CSV table of C-alpha atoms in Angstrom, one decimal:
chain,number,residue,atom,x,y,z
A,1,SER,CA,0.0,0.0,0.0
A,2,ALA,CA,1.0,3.6,-0.4
A,3,VAL,CA,0.7,6.4,2.2
A,4,ILE,CA,0.0,9.8,0.8
A,5,SER,CA,0.7,13.0,2.7
A,6,GLN,CA,-1.0,16.1,1.4
A,7,LYS,CA,-0.7,19.7,2.6
A,8,PRO,CA,-2.2,22.0,3.5
A,9,SER,CA,-5.2,20.1,4.9
A,10,ARG,CA,-7.3,23.2,4.7
A,11,ASP,CA,-6.9,26.9,3.9
A,12,ILE,CA,-9.0,30.0,3.5
A,13,CYS,CA,-7.9,32.1,0.6
A,14,GLN,CA,-8.7,35.5,-0.9
A,15,ARG,CA,-10.1,35.9,-4.3
A,16,GLY,CA,-7.5,36.4,-7.0
A,17,THR,CA,-4.7,34.7,-5.1
A,18,SER,CA,-3.0,31.3,-5.8
A,19,LEU,CA,-2.4,28.4,-3.6
A,20,THR,CA,-0.1,25.4,-4.1
A,21,ILE,CA,-0.9,22.0,-2.7
A,22,GLN,CA,1.8,19.5,-2.1
A,23,CYS,CA,1.6,15.7,-2.3
A,24,GLN,CA,4.2,13.2,-1.1
A,25,VAL,CA,3.9,9.5,-1.6
A,26,ASP,CA,5.9,7.2,0.7
A,27,SER,CA,6.7,4.6,-2.0
A,28,GLN,CA,7.4,4.7,-5.7
A,29,VAL,CA,4.3,4.8,-7.8
A,30,THR,CA,3.7,5.0,-11.5
A,31,MET,CA,0.7,7.2,-11.9
A,32,MET,CA,-0.4,10.2,-9.9
A,33,PHE,CA,-3.6,12.0,-10.3
A,34,TRP,CA,-5.3,15.1,-8.9
A,35,TYR,CA,-9.1,15.1,-8.3
A,36,ARG,CA,-11.6,17.7,-7.2
A,37,GLN,CA,-14.5,16.9,-4.9
A,38,GLN,CA,-17.1,19.6,-4.3
A,39,PRO,CA,-19.2,19.2,-1.2
A,40,GLY,CA,-21.6,16.2,-1.5
A,41,GLN,CA,-20.4,15.4,-5.0
A,42,SER,CA,-18.3,12.8,-6.7
A,43,LEU,CA,-14.6,12.9,-7.5
A,44,THR,CA,-13.7,14.7,-10.8
A,45,LEU,CA,-10.4,14.1,-12.3
A,46,ILE,CA,-8.4,17.3,-13.0
A,47,ALA,CA,-5.3,15.8,-14.5
A,48,THR,CA,-2.7,13.1,-14.6
A,49,ALA,CA,0.6,14.3,-13.2
A,50,ASN,CA,3.4,13.1,-15.5
A,51,GLN,CA,6.9,12.8,-14.1
A,52,GLY,CA,9.2,15.4,-15.7
A,53,SER,CA,6.7,16.6,-18.3
A,54,GLU,CA,3.5,18.5,-18.6
A,55,ALA,CA,0.4,17.1,-17.0
A,56,THR,CA,-2.4,15.7,-19.0
A,57,TYR,CA,-5.6,17.6,-18.3
A,58,GLU,CA,-9.2,16.5,-18.5
A,59,SER,CA,-11.8,18.4,-20.4
A,60,GLY,CA,-12.7,21.5,-18.5
A,61,PHE,CA,-9.4,21.9,-16.8
A,62,VAL,CA,-6.5,24.0,-18.2
A,63,ILE,CA,-2.8,24.3,-17.3
A,64,ASP,CA,-3.0,28.1,-16.7
A,65,LYS,CA,-5.6,27.6,-14.0
A,66,PHE,CA,-4.3,24.4,-12.5
A,67,PRO,CA,-0.5,24.1,-13.1
A,68,ILE,CA,0.8,20.8,-11.9
A,69,SER,CA,4.4,19.6,-11.4
A,70,ARG,CA,5.8,16.2,-10.7
A,71,PRO,CA,9.6,16.5,-10.5
A,72,ASN,CA,10.1,12.9,-9.4
A,73,LEU,CA,8.1,9.7,-8.9
A,74,THR,CA,6.9,10.4,-5.4
A,75,PHE,CA,6.1,14.1,-5.3
A,76,SER,CA,3.6,16.4,-7.0
A,77,THR,CA,2.1,19.8,-6.6
A,78,LEU,CA,-1.1,21.3,-7.8
A,79,THR,CA,-1.6,25.1,-7.9
A,80,VAL,CA,-5.0,26.7,-8.0
A,81,SER,CA,-4.4,30.0,-9.7
A,82,ASN,CA,-6.3,33.3,-9.6
A,83,MET,CA,-8.9,31.7,-7.3
A,84,SER,CA,-12.6,32.6,-7.2
A,85,PRO,CA,-15.3,31.4,-4.8
A,86,GLU,CA,-16.2,28.7,-7.4
A,87,ASP,CA,-12.8,27.1,-6.7
A,88,SER,CA,-13.9,26.3,-3.2
A,89,SER,CA,-13.6,22.6,-3.0
A,90,ILE,CA,-11.6,19.6,-1.7
A,91,TYR,CA,-8.6,18.8,-3.8
A,92,LEU,CA,-7.3,15.2,-3.6
A,93,CYS,CA,-4.0,13.8,-4.6
A,94,SER,CA,-4.0,10.2,-5.6
A,95,ALA,CA,-1.5,7.5,-6.6
A,96,LEU,CA,-2.0,4.3,-8.4
A,97,ALA,CA,-0.5,1.0,-7.1
A,98,ALA,CA,1.2,-0.4,-10.2
A,99,ASN,CA,0.7,-4.0,-9.3
A,100,THR,CA,-2.9,-3.9,-8.3
A,101,GLY,CA,-4.5,-0.8,-9.8
A,102,GLU,CA,-5.7,0.4,-6.4
A,103,LEU,CA,-6.0,4.1,-6.2
A,104,PHE,CA,-4.7,5.6,-2.9
A,105,PHE,CA,-5.8,9.1,-1.8
A,106,GLY,CA,-4.3,11.8,0.3
A,107,GLU,CA,-6.5,13.2,3.1
A,108,GLY,CA,-7.5,16.1,0.8
A,109,SER,CA,-7.0,19.9,0.9
A,110,ARG,CA,-10.2,21.8,1.7
A,111,LEU,CA,-10.0,25.2,0.1
A,112,THR,CA,-12.4,28.0,0.9
A,113,VAL,CA,-12.2,31.1,-1.3
A,114,LEU,CA,-13.7,34.3,0.0
B,1,GLY,CA,-14.0,9.2,-22.4
B,2,GLU,CA,-15.5,6.9,-19.8
B,3,ASN,CA,-18.9,7.7,-18.2
B,4,VAL,CA,-20.0,5.9,-15.1
B,5,GLU,CA,-23.6,6.2,-13.9
B,6,GLN,CA,-24.6,5.1,-10.4
B,7,HIS,CA,-28.0,4.4,-8.8
B,8,PRO,CA,-29.5,5.1,-6.3
B,9,SER,CA,-28.1,8.4,-5.1
B,10,THR,CA,-29.4,7.7,-1.6
B,11,LEU,CA,-30.3,4.4,0.1
B,12,SER,CA,-31.7,3.8,3.6
B,13,VAL,CA,-31.9,0.3,5.0
B,14,GLN,CA,-32.7,-1.2,8.3
B,15,GLU,CA,-29.8,-2.8,10.1
B,16,GLY,CA,-29.4,-6.4,9.0
B,17,ASP,CA,-31.0,-5.9,5.7
B,18,SER,CA,-29.2,-6.0,2.4
B,19,ALA,CA,-28.1,-3.0,0.2
B,20,VAL,CA,-27.6,-3.0,-3.5
B,21,ILE,CA,-25.9,-0.3,-5.6
B,22,LYS,CA,-25.8,-0.5,-9.3
B,23,CYS,CA,-23.5,1.1,-11.9
B,24,THR,CA,-23.2,1.2,-15.7
B,25,TYR,CA,-20.2,2.2,-17.7
B,26,SER,CA,-19.7,3.3,-21.3
B,27,ASP,CA,-16.2,2.5,-22.4
B,28,SER,CA,-15.7,-1.1,-23.5
B,29,ALA,CA,-11.9,-0.7,-22.9
B,30,SER,CA,-12.6,-0.6,-19.1
B,31,ASN,CA,-11.2,-3.7,-17.4
B,32,TYR,CA,-11.1,-2.9,-13.8
B,33,PHE,CA,-14.0,-1.9,-11.5
B,34,PRO,CA,-13.2,-0.8,-8.0
B,35,TRP,CA,-15.6,0.3,-5.3
B,36,TYR,CA,-14.7,3.0,-2.8
B,37,LYS,CA,-16.2,3.9,0.6
B,38,GLN,CA,-15.9,7.4,1.9
B,39,GLU,CA,-16.9,8.2,5.4
B,40,LEU,CA,-17.8,11.8,6.3
B,41,GLY,CA,-14.7,14.0,6.3
B,42,LYS,CA,-12.4,11.1,5.3
B,43,ARG,CA,-10.6,10.1,2.1
B,44,PRO,CA,-12.1,7.4,-0.2
B,45,GLN,CA,-10.8,3.9,0.5
B,46,LEU,CA,-11.0,0.8,-1.6
B,47,ILE,CA,-13.4,-1.9,-0.3
B,48,ILE,CA,-13.5,-4.3,-3.1
B,49,ASP,CA,-12.7,-4.5,-6.8
B,50,ILE,CA,-13.4,-6.8,-9.8
B,51,ARG,CA,-11.6,-7.4,-13.0
B,52,SER,CA,-13.2,-8.0,-16.4
B,53,ASN,CA,-12.3,-11.7,-16.5
B,54,VAL,CA,-14.3,-12.3,-13.3
B,55,GLY,CA,-18.1,-12.3,-13.0
B,56,GLU,CA,-18.4,-12.2,-9.3
B,57,LYS,CA,-16.2,-11.6,-6.2
B,58,LYS,CA,-17.1,-11.8,-2.5
B,59,ASP,CA,-15.4,-10.6,0.6
B,60,GLN,CA,-17.3,-11.4,3.8
B,61,ARG,CA,-20.5,-9.3,3.7
B,62,ILE,CA,-19.6,-7.6,0.5
B,63,ALA,CA,-19.9,-8.9,-3.0
B,64,VAL,CA,-19.6,-7.4,-6.5
B,65,THR,CA,-20.9,-8.7,-9.8
B,66,LEU,CA,-19.9,-7.7,-13.3
B,67,ASN,CA,-21.8,-8.1,-16.6
B,68,LYS,CA,-19.3,-7.0,-19.2
B,69,THR,CA,-21.6,-7.6,-22.1
B,70,ALA,CA,-24.2,-5.3,-20.6
B,71,LYS,CA,-21.6,-3.0,-19.1
B,72,HIS,CA,-23.2,-3.3,-15.6
B,73,PHE,CA,-21.7,-3.9,-12.3
B,74,SER,CA,-23.2,-4.0,-8.8
B,75,LEU,CA,-22.2,-3.9,-5.1
B,76,HIS,CA,-24.1,-6.0,-2.6
B,77,ILE,CA,-23.8,-5.6,1.1
B,78,THR,CA,-25.5,-8.2,3.3
B,79,GLU,CA,-26.3,-8.0,7.0
B,80,THR,CA,-25.8,-4.3,7.0
B,81,GLN,CA,-24.4,-2.6,10.1
B,82,PRO,CA,-24.5,1.1,11.2
B,83,GLU,CA,-20.8,1.3,10.5
B,84,ASP,CA,-21.6,0.6,6.8
B,85,SER,CA,-23.2,4.1,6.6
B,86,ALA,CA,-21.1,6.1,4.2
B,87,VAL,CA,-21.0,7.3,0.6
B,88,TYR,CA,-20.0,4.5,-1.8
B,89,PHE,CA,-18.5,5.2,-5.2
B,90,CYS,CA,-18.2,2.8,-8.1
B,91,ALA,CA,-15.5,3.4,-10.6
B,92,ALA,CA,-14.1,2.1,-13.9
B,93,SER,CA,-10.6,2.1,-15.3
B,94,ASP,CA,-8.7,0.7,-18.3
B,95,TYR,CA,-6.0,-0.6,-15.9
B,96,PRO,CA,-3.5,-2.2,-16.5
B,97,GLY,CA,-3.5,-0.8,-20.1
B,98,GLY,CA,-4.4,2.5,-21.5
B,99,TYR,CA,-4.2,5.7,-19.5
B,100,GLN,CA,-5.1,4.0,-16.2
B,101,LYS,CA,-7.4,6.8,-15.2
B,102,VAL,CA,-10.1,6.0,-12.7
B,103,THR,CA,-13.5,7.5,-13.5
B,104,PHE,CA,-16.0,7.6,-10.6
B,105,GLY,CA,-19.7,7.3,-10.5
B,106,THR,CA,-21.9,9.9,-8.8
B,107,GLY,CA,-22.0,8.2,-5.4
B,108,THR,CA,-24.6,6.5,-3.2
B,109,LYS,CA,-25.2,7.7,0.3
B,110,LEU,CA,-26.0,4.7,2.3
B,111,GLN,CA,-27.7,5.1,5.7
B,112,VAL,CA,-28.1,2.0,7.9
B,113,ILE,CA,-30.8,2.6,10.5
B,114,PRO,CA,-30.2,0.8,13.8
């Protein structure tokens, strides 16, 4: 199994600012993903974090708004840029266990934008 | 891309009764179908999964069935207990091939009434 540490766990942000969320996995994994979960809703995939190259974004998500880095196999960051109240959500880092396909999640980062 | 539909959105059962949650998927390339349980304020956690070469899998009180021809899969919980109360998400993935992205259903909020 993989243990994923994610920070910050929560933050209150002002409109127009940016916030970077960090994700650290305790073991080597192949795939890392970032999801968004709005209150009471399902998990929506934002992007696949690719090691050493640009992330692969899902429809409706763009690099300028959600820049992602993955400098090595076990670390990734997601930045939420130029935030608006609509960005208030929980952002979840996840990593895929290569041998089983199980997706492990960080504890999530709850962002509130005022 | 993959689209996963899940029903019902809410489900209330008496303790000891069974609960059934049903999902359909759209992409015939999907091979792996995990189920996640998310307790309030917690991260999603895998409870059971099934692969496309298997029609049914059971783990104690939990069982999953898969009909790949019809693109249907279901979660069955028997002898429900209050601690089963949570939100359950079905998901589909093309793991181990393809992009290995995991697409989630809309979720079912299960309430087990003591």
